[in-house]
Coordinates of C-alpha atoms and ligand atoms in Angstrom, one line a residue:
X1 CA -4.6 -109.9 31.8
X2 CA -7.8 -110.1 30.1
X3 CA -7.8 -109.7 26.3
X4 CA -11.7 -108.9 24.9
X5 CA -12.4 -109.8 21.5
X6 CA -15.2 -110.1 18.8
X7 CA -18.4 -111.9 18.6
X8 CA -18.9 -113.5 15.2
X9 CA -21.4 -115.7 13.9
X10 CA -22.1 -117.0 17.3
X11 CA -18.5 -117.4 18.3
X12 CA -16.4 -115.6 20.5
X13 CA -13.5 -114.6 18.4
X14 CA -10.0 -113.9 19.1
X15 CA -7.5 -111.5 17.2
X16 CA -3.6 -111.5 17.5
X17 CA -3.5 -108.0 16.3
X18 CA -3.7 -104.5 17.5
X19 CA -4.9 -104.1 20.9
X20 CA -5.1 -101.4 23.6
X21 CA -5.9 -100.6 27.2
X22 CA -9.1 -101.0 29.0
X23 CA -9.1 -99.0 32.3
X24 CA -11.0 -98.6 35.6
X25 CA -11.2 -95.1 36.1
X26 CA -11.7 -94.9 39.8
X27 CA -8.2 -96.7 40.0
X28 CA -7.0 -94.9 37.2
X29 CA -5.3 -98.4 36.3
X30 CA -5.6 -100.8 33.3
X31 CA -7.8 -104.1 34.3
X32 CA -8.0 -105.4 30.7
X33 CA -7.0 -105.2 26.9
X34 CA -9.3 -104.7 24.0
X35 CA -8.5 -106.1 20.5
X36 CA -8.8 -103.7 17.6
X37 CA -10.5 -105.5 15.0
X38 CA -8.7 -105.1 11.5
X39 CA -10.4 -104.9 8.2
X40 CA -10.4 -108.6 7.5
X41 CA -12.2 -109.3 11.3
X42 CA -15.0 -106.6 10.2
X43 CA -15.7 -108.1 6.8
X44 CA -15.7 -111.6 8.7
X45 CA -18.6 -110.1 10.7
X46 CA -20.4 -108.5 7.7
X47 CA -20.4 -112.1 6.0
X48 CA -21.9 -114.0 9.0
X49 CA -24.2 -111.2 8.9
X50 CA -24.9 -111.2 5.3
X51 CA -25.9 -115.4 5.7
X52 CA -27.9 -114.6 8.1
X53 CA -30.3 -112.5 6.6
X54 CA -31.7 -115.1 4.3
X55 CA -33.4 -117.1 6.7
X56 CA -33.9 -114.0 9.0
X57 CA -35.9 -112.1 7.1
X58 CA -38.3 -114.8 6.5
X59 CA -38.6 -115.8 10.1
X60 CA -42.4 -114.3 11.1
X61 CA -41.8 -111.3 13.2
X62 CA -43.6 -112.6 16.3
X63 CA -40.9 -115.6 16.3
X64 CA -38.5 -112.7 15.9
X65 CA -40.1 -111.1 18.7
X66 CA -40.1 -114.4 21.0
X67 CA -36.9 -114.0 21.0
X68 CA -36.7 -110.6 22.3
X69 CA -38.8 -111.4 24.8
X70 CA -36.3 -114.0 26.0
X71 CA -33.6 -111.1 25.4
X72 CA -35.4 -108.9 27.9
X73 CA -35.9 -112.1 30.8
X74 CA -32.2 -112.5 30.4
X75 CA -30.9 -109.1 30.8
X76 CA -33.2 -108.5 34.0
X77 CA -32.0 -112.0 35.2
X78 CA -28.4 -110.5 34.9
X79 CA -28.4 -106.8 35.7
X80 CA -26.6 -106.5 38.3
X81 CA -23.7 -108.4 36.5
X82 CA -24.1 -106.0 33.8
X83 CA -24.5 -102.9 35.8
X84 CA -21.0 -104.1 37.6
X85 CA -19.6 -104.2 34.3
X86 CA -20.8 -100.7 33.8
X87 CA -19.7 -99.4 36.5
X88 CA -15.9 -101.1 36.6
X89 CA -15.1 -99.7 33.0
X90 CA -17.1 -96.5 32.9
X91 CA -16.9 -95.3 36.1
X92 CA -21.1 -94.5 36.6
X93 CA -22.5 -96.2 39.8
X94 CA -24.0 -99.3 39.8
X95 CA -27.3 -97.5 40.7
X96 CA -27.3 -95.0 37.6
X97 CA -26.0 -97.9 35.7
X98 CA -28.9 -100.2 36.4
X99 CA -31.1 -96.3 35.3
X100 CA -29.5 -97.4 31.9
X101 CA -30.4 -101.0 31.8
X102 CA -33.6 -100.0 32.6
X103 CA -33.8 -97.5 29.5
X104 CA -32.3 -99.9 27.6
X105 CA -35.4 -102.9 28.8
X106 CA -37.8 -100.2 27.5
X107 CA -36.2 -100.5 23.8
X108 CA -36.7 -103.9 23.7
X109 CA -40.1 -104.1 25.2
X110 CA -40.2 -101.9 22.4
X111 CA -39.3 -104.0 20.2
X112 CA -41.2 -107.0 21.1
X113 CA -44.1 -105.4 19.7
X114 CA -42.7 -105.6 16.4
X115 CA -45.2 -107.5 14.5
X116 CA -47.3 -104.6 14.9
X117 CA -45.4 -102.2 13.7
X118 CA -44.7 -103.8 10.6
X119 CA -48.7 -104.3 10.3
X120 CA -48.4 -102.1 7.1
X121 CA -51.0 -100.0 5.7
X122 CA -53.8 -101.4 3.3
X123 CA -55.8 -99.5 0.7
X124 CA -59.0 -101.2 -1.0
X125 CA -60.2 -100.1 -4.3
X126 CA -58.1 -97.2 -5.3
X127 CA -59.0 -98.4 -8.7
X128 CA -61.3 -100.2 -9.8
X129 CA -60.9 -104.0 -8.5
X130 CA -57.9 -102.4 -7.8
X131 CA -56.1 -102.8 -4.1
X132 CA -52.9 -101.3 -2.4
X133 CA -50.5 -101.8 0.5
X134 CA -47.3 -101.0 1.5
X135 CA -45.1 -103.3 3.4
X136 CA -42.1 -102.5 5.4
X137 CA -39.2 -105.0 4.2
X138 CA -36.0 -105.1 6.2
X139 CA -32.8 -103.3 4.2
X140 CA -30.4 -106.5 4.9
X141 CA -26.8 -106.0 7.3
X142 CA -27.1 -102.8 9.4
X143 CA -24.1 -101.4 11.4
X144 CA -24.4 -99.8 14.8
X145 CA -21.4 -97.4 15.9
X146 CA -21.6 -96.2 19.5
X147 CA -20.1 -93.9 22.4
X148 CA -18.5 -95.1 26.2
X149 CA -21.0 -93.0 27.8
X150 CA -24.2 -95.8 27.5
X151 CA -21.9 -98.9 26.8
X152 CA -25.5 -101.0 27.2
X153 CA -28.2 -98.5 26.7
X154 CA -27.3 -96.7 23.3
X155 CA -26.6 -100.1 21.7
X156 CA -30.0 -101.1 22.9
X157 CA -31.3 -98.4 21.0
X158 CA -30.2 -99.6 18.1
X159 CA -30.1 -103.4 17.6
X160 CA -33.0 -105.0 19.4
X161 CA -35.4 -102.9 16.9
X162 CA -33.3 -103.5 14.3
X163 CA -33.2 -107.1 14.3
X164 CA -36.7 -107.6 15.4
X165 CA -37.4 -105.5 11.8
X166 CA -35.7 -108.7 10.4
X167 CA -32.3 -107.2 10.0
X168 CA -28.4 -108.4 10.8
X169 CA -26.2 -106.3 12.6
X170 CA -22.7 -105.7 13.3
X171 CA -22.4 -103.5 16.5
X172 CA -18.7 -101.7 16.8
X173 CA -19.2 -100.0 20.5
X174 CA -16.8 -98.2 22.4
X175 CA -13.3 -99.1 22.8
X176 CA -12.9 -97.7 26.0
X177 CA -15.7 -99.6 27.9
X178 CA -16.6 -103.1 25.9
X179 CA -17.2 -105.9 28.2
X180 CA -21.0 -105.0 29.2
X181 CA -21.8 -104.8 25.2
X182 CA -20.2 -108.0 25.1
X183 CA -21.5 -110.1 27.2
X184 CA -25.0 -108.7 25.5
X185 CA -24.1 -111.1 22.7
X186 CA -24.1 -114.1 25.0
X187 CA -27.4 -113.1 26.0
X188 CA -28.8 -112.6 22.9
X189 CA -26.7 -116.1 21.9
X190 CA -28.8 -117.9 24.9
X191 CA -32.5 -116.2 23.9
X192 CA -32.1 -118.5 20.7
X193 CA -30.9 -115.8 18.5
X194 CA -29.6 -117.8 15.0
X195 CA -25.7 -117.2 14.8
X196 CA -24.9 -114.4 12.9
X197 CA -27.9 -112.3 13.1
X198 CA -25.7 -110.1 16.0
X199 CA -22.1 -109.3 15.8
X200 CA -19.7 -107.5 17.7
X201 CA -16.6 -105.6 16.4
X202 CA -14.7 -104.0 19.0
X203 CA -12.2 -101.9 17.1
X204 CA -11.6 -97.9 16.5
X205 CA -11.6 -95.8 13.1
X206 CA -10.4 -99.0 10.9
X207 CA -13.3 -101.2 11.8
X208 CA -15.5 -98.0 11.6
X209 CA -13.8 -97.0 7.8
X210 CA -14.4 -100.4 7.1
X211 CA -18.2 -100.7 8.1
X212 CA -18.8 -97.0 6.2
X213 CA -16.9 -98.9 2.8
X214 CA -18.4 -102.5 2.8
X215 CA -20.9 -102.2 0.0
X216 CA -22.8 -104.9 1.8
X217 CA -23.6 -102.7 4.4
X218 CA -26.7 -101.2 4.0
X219 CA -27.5 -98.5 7.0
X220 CA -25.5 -97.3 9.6
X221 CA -26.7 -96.0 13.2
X222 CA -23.7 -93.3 15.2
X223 CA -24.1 -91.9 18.0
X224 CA -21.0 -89.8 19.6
X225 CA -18.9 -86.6 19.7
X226 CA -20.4 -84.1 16.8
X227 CA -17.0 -84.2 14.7
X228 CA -16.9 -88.0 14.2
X229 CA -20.8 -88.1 13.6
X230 CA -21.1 -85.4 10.9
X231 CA -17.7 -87.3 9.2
X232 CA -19.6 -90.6 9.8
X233 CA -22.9 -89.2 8.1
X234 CA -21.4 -87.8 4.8
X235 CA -19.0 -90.9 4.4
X236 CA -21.7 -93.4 5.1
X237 CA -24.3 -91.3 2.1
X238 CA -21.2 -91.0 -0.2
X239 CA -21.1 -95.0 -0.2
X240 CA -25.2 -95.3 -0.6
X241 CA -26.2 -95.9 3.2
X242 CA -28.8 -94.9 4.9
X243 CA -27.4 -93.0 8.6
X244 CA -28.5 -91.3 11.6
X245 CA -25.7 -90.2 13.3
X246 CA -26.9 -88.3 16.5
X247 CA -23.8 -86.1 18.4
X248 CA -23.3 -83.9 21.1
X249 CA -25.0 -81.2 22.9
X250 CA -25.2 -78.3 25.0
X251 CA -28.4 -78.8 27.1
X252 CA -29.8 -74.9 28.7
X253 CA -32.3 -74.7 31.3
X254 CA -34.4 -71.7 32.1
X255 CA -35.0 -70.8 35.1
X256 CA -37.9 -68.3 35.3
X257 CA -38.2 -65.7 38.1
X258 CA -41.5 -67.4 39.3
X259 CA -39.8 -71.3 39.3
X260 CA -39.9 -73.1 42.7
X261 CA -36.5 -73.0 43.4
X262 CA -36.2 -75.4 45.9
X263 CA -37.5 -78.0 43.4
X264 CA -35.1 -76.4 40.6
X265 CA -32.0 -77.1 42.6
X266 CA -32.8 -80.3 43.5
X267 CA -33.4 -81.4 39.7
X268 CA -30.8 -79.3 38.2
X269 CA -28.2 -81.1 40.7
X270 CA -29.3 -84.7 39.2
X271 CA -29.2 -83.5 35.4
X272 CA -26.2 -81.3 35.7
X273 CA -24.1 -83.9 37.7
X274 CA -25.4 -87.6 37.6
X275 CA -22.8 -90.1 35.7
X276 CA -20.3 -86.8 36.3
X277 CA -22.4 -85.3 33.4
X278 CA -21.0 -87.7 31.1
X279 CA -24.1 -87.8 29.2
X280 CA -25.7 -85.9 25.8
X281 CA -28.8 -85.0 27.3
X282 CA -26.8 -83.5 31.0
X283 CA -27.6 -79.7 32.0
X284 CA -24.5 -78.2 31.5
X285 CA -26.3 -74.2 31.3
X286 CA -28.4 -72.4 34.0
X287 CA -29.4 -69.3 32.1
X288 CA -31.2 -66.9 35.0
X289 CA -34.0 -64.4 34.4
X290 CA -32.4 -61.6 36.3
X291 CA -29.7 -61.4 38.9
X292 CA -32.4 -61.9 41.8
X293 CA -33.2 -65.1 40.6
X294 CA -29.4 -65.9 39.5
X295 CA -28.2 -65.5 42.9
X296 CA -31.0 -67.0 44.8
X297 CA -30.1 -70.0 42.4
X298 CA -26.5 -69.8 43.0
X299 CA -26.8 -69.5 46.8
X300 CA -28.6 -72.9 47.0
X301 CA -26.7 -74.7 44.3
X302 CA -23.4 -74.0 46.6
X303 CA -24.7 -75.6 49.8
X304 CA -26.2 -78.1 48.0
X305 CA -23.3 -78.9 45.9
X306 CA -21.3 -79.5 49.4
X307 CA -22.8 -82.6 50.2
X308 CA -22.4 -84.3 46.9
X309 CA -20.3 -87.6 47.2
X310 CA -17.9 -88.7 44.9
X311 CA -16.5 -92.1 44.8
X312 CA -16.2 -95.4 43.9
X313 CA -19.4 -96.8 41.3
X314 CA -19.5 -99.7 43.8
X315 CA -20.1 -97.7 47.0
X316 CA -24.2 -96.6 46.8
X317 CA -24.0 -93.4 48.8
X318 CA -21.7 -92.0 46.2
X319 CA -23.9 -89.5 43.6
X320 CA -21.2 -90.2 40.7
X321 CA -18.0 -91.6 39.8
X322 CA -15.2 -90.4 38.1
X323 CA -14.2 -89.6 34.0
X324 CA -13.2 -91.9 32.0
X325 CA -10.1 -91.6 31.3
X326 CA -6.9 -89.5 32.2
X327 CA -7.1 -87.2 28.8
X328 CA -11.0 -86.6 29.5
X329 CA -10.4 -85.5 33.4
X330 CA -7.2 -82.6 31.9
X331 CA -9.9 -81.4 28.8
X332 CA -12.7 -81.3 31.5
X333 CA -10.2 -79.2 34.0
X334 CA -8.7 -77.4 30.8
X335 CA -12.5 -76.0 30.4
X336 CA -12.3 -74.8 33.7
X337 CA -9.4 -73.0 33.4
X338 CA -10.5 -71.4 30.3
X339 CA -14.1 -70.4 31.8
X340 CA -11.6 -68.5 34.5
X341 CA -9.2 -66.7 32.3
X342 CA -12.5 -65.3 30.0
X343 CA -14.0 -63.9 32.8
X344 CA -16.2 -66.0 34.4
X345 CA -16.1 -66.8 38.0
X346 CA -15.6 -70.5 39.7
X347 CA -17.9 -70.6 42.8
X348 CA -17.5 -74.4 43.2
X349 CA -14.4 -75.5 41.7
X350 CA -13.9 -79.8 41.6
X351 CA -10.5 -79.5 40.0
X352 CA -8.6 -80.5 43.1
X353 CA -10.9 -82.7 44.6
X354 CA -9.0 -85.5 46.7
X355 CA -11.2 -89.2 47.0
X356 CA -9.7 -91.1 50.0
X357 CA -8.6 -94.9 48.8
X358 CA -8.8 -93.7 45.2
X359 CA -5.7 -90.9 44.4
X360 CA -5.2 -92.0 41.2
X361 CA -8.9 -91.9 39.6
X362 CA -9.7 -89.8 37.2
X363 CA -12.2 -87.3 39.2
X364 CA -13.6 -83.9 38.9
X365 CA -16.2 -82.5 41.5
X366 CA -19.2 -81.0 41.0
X367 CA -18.2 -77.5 39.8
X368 CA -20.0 -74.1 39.3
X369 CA -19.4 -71.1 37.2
X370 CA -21.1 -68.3 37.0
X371 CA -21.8 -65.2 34.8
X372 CA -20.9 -67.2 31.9
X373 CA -21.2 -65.3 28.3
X374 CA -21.4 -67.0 25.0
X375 CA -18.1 -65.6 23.7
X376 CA -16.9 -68.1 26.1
X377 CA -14.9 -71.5 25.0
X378 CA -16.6 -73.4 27.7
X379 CA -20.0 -72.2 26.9
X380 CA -19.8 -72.7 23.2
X381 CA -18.0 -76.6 23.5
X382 CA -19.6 -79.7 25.0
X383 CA -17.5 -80.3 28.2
X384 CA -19.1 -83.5 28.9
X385 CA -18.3 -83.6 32.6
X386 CA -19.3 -82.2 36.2
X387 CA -19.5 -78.1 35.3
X388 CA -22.6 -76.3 35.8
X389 CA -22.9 -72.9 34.2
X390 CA -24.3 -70.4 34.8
X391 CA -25.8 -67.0 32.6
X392 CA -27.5 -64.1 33.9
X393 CA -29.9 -62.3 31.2
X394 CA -32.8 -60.0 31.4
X395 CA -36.1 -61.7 29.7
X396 CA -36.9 -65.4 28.6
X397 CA -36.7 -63.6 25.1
X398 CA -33.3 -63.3 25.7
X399 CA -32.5 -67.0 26.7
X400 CA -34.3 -68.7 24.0
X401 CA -32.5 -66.7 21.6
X402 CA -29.3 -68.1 23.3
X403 CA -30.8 -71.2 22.8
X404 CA -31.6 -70.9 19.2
X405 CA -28.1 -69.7 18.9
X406 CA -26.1 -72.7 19.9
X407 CA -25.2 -75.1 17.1
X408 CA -26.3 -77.9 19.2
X409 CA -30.1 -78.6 19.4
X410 CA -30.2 -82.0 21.7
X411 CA -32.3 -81.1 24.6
X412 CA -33.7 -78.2 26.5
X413 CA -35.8 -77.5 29.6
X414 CA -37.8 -74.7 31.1
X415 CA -38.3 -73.8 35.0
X416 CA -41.2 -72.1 35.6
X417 CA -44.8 -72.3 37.4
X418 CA -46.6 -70.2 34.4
X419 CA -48.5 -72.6 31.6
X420 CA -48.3 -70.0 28.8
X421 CA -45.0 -69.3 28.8
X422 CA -43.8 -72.7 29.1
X423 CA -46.3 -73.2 26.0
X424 CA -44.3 -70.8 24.1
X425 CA -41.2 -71.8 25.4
X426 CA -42.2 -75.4 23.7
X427 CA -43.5 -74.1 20.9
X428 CA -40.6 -71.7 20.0
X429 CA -37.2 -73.1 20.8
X430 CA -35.5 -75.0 18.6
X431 CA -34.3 -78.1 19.8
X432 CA -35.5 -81.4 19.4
X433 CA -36.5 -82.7 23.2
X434 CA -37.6 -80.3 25.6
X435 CA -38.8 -80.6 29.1
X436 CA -41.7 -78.8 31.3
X437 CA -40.1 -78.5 34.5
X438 CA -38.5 -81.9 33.3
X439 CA -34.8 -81.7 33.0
X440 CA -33.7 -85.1 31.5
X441 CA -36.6 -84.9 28.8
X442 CA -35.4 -88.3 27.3
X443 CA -38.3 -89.9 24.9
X444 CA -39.3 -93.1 26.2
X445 CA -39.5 -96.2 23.8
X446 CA -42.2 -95.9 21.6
X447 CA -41.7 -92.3 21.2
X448 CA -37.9 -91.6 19.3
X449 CA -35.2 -89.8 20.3
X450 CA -33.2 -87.2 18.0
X451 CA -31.8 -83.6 18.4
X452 CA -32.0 -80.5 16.1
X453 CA -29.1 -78.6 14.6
X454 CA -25.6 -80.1 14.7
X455 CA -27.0 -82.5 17.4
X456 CA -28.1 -85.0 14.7
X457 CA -27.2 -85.7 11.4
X458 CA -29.7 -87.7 9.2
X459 CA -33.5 -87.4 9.0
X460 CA -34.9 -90.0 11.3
X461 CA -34.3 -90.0 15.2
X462 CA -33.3 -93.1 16.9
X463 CA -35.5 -95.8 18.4
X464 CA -39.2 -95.9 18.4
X465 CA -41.7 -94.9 15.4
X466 CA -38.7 -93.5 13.7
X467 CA -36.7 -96.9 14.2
X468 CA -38.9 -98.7 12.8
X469 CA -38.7 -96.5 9.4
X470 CA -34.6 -96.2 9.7
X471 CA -35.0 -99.8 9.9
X472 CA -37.2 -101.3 7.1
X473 CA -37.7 -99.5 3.5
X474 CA -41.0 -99.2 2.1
X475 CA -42.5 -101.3 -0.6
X476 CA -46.0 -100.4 -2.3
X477 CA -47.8 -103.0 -4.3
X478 CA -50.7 -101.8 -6.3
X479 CA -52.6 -104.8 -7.3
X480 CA -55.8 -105.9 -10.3
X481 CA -56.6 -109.6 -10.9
X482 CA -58.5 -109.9 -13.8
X483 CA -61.5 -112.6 -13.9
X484 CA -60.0 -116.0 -15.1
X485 CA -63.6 -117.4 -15.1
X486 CA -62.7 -120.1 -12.7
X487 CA -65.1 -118.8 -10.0
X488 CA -68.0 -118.2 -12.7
X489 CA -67.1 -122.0 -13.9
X490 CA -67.3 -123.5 -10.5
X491 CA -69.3 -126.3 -10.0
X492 CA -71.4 -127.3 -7.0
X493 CA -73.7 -129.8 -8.0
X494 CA -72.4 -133.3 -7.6
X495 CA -71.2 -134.6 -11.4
X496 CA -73.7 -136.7 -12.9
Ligands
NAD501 P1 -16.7 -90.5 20.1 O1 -17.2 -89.7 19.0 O2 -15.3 -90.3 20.5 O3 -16.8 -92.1 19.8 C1 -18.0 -92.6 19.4 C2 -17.7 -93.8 18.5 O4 -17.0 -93.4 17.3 C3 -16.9 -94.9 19.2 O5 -17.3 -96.2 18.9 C4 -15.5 -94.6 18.6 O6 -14.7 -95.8 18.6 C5 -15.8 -94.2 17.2 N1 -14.7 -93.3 16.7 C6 -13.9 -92.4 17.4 N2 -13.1 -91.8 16.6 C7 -13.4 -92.2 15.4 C8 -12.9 -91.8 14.1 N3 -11.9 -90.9 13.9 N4 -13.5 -92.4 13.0 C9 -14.4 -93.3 13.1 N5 -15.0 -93.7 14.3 C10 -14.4 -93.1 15.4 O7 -17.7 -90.3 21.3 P2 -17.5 -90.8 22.8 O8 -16.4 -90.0 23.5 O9 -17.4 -92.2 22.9 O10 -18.9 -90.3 23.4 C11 -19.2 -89.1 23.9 C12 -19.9 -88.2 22.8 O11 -21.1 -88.9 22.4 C13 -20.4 -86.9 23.4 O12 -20.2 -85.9 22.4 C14 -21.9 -87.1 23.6 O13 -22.7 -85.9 23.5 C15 -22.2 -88.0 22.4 N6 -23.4 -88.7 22.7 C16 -24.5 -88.3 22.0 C17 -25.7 -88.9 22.2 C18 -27.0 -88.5 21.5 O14 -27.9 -89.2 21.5 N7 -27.0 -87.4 20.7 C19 -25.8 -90.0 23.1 C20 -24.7 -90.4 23.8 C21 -23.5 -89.7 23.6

């Protein structure tokens, strides 16, 4: 069987000890074995990376960006490869997969346009004869720590910027889907990136531990469950880094009594379900304003939700794929179950749901619940899978304070065919991205993306404008020269 490793200093490497399994969910059955890297591996990577950075940060950003650009030819070239990898380990089909790739392309477009953002800013005269700037100087080996859910897109939210800023980076993604990050590194090997610039630990909470300790380390980027990220964040500022560490969610909709509800359903099915709402920005809360509207909503949702098809990630008609693992599919169900012995009440229920070809995957169908209240474990957890919910209040006053409520501030979205209150919806709720009859309000590229509340820890949202500043620290030089009198002594007339 397959045994994934590391890359290191432009190498793949091997490692003889711990290890576990690597499965494809849809089977339900191990296809391959992922080393765990041990602390001597991950300080291996952070001294590649630390040699690196000598001659990387003096390499001009636009040959830094040249090589981005190759990056971004080469990923295209071999998407589908990469969205096969995707699919086989994570489960998402190939065609939401590729919806990744694509996301991911946008960061490093992004990041090809590095030179100017690290223009600086320029002040003349603040004194007299006296000039200004500030210049944006790369903080040395950065470390990127990242979830199963976007095995290629959330790492490409983190390193292409960062080593385009004239950074080195050691990237320790998920253990549970690796072998699309990986092959990343080949890529990035063939665009003419130096060795060393870009490693890859695969590993768990050692390899982590050892990333937050390793004084060489200078910033760290998370993104994952809520728990792990707010440990992640104080560890990493106890030891001097800068972080981000962005975690999980609990993404409402509003659906006003004037919204177009054919529209509603058909958007609400995409967010709430695609990739078997295995991501941070899903909609996993329909909150009604009033039971006409709630049951008008629920009525569609439920023939709608009959034709959804469940499946295999290589089969295109299927709308998404299973969890991704065996312990994910019980917690998911477990939810369920809870929702039901609250109170609420299961109007599509996927716990049973049989996938011809495929009995042992690890599936949930689309489910919905309805008159869901926030006492309510399901309500107040992240599920992270294929469960709708639905609550029934009286006034948009009354969702938004729901909203505002929740300890999770990732992303929001309103329903509605009125401009003012959508205004005030925007204006008013706090969460970080919200969406005007949008429902997956993800930033693109050159804008950043970040949550509120417990959905982000740190002060700067990923990618984009932000990136750039997570990435680079500020220097200001204030500057005077004082008259030599070379220029007054010059002479032009030919020596006689
Ligand atoms: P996770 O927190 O289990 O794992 C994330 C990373 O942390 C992985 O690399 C994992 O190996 C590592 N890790 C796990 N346990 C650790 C420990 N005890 N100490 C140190 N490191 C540890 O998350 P996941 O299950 O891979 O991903 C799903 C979660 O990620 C969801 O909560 C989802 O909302 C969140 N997520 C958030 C965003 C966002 O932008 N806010 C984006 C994607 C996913």
């Amino acid at each position: 069987m397959k045994s994934i490793g590391h890359w290191i200093n432009g190498q793949h490497v091997s490692t003889d000890g711990r290890d576990q399994d690597v499965f494809n969910p849809a089977l339900g059955e191990v296809i391959r074995r992922v080393q765990l890297a041990d602390r001597k591996t991950v300080e291996d990577a952070i001294s590649a990376a630390q040699q690196a950075f000598e001659s990387w940060k003096r390499t001009p950003p636009s040959k830094r960006a040249r090589v981005m650009f190759q990056f971004k030819q080469l990923v295209e070239i071999n998407q589908d490869k990469l969205a096969r990898l995707i699919g086989e380990e994570h489960g998402k089909t190939v065609s939401d997969a590729k919806g990744e790739i694509q996301r991911g392309l946008e960061n490093i477009e992004y990041a090809c346009g590095v030179a100017d953002a690290l223009k600086g800013e320029y002040s003349k005269n603040v004194g007299p004869d006296i000039d200004s700037w500030s210049d944006f100087q790369p903080l040395g080996v950065v470390a990127g720590i990242t979830p199963f859910n976007f095995p290629v897109m959330v790492p490409m939210w983190m390193f292409p910027l960062a080593i385009a800023c004239g950074n080195t980076f050691v990237l320790k993604p998920s253990e549970r889907d690796p072998s699309s990050t990986l092959f990343l590194a080949d890529l990035l090997s063939q665009s003419g990136l130096p060795e060393g610039v870009f490693n890859i630990v695969n590993g768990d909470k050692e390899a982590v531990d050892t990333l937050l300790e390793d004084k060489r380390v200078k910033a760290v980027s998370f993104v994952g469950s809520t728990a792990i990220a707010e440990s992640i964040y104080r560890k990493a500022s106890d030891n001097g880094k800068r972080c981000q560490a962005l975690g999980g969610a609990k993404n409402h909709a509003i659906v006003m009594p004037d919204a177009d509800l054919d529209s509603t359903v058909n958007q609400l099915l995409g967010a709430a379900f695609g990739s078997a709402g295995e991501r941070c920005m899903a909609l996993s809360v329909v909150v009604a304003i009033g039971d006409k509207t709630a049951d008008a909503l629920i009525d569609r949702l439920k023939t709608e939700m009959a034709k959804l098809k469940v499946g295999s990630c290589l089969d295109s008609e299927n709308d998404f794929g299973p969890l991704v693992t065996k312990q994910h599919q019980d917690k998911v169900c477990n939810y369920i179950a809870s929702a039901q012995l609250q109170g609420a009440e299961i109007v599509v229920d996927g716990r049973d749901i049989a996938v011809p070809g495929y009995e042992s995957g690890y599936f949930v169908g689309g489910t919905l619940i309805d008159k869901v209240t926030s006492e309510m474990t399901s309500y107040q957890e992240e599920i992270f899978g294929p469960v709708l919910q639905v609550m029934r209040v009286d006034s948009m006053q009354q969702a938004m304070q729901l909203i505002n409520d929740h300890e999770y501030g990732n992303g929001t979205c309103i329903f509605t065919r009125d401009g003012e209150a959508a205004r005030y919806f925007a204006d008013n709720i706090e969460v970080g991205m919200v969406g005007i009859n949008v429902p997956l309000p993800v930033p693109v590229s050159y804008h950043s993306f970040g949550g509120w509340k417990r959905s982000l820890f740190g002060d700067l949202s990923a990618y984009g404008p932000d990136g750039v500043r997570f990435y680079t620290r500020r220097k200001t030089v204030t500057q005077r020269w004082f008259s030599a009198g070379v220029r007054e002594g010059t002479q032009f007339a030919f020596p006689s």
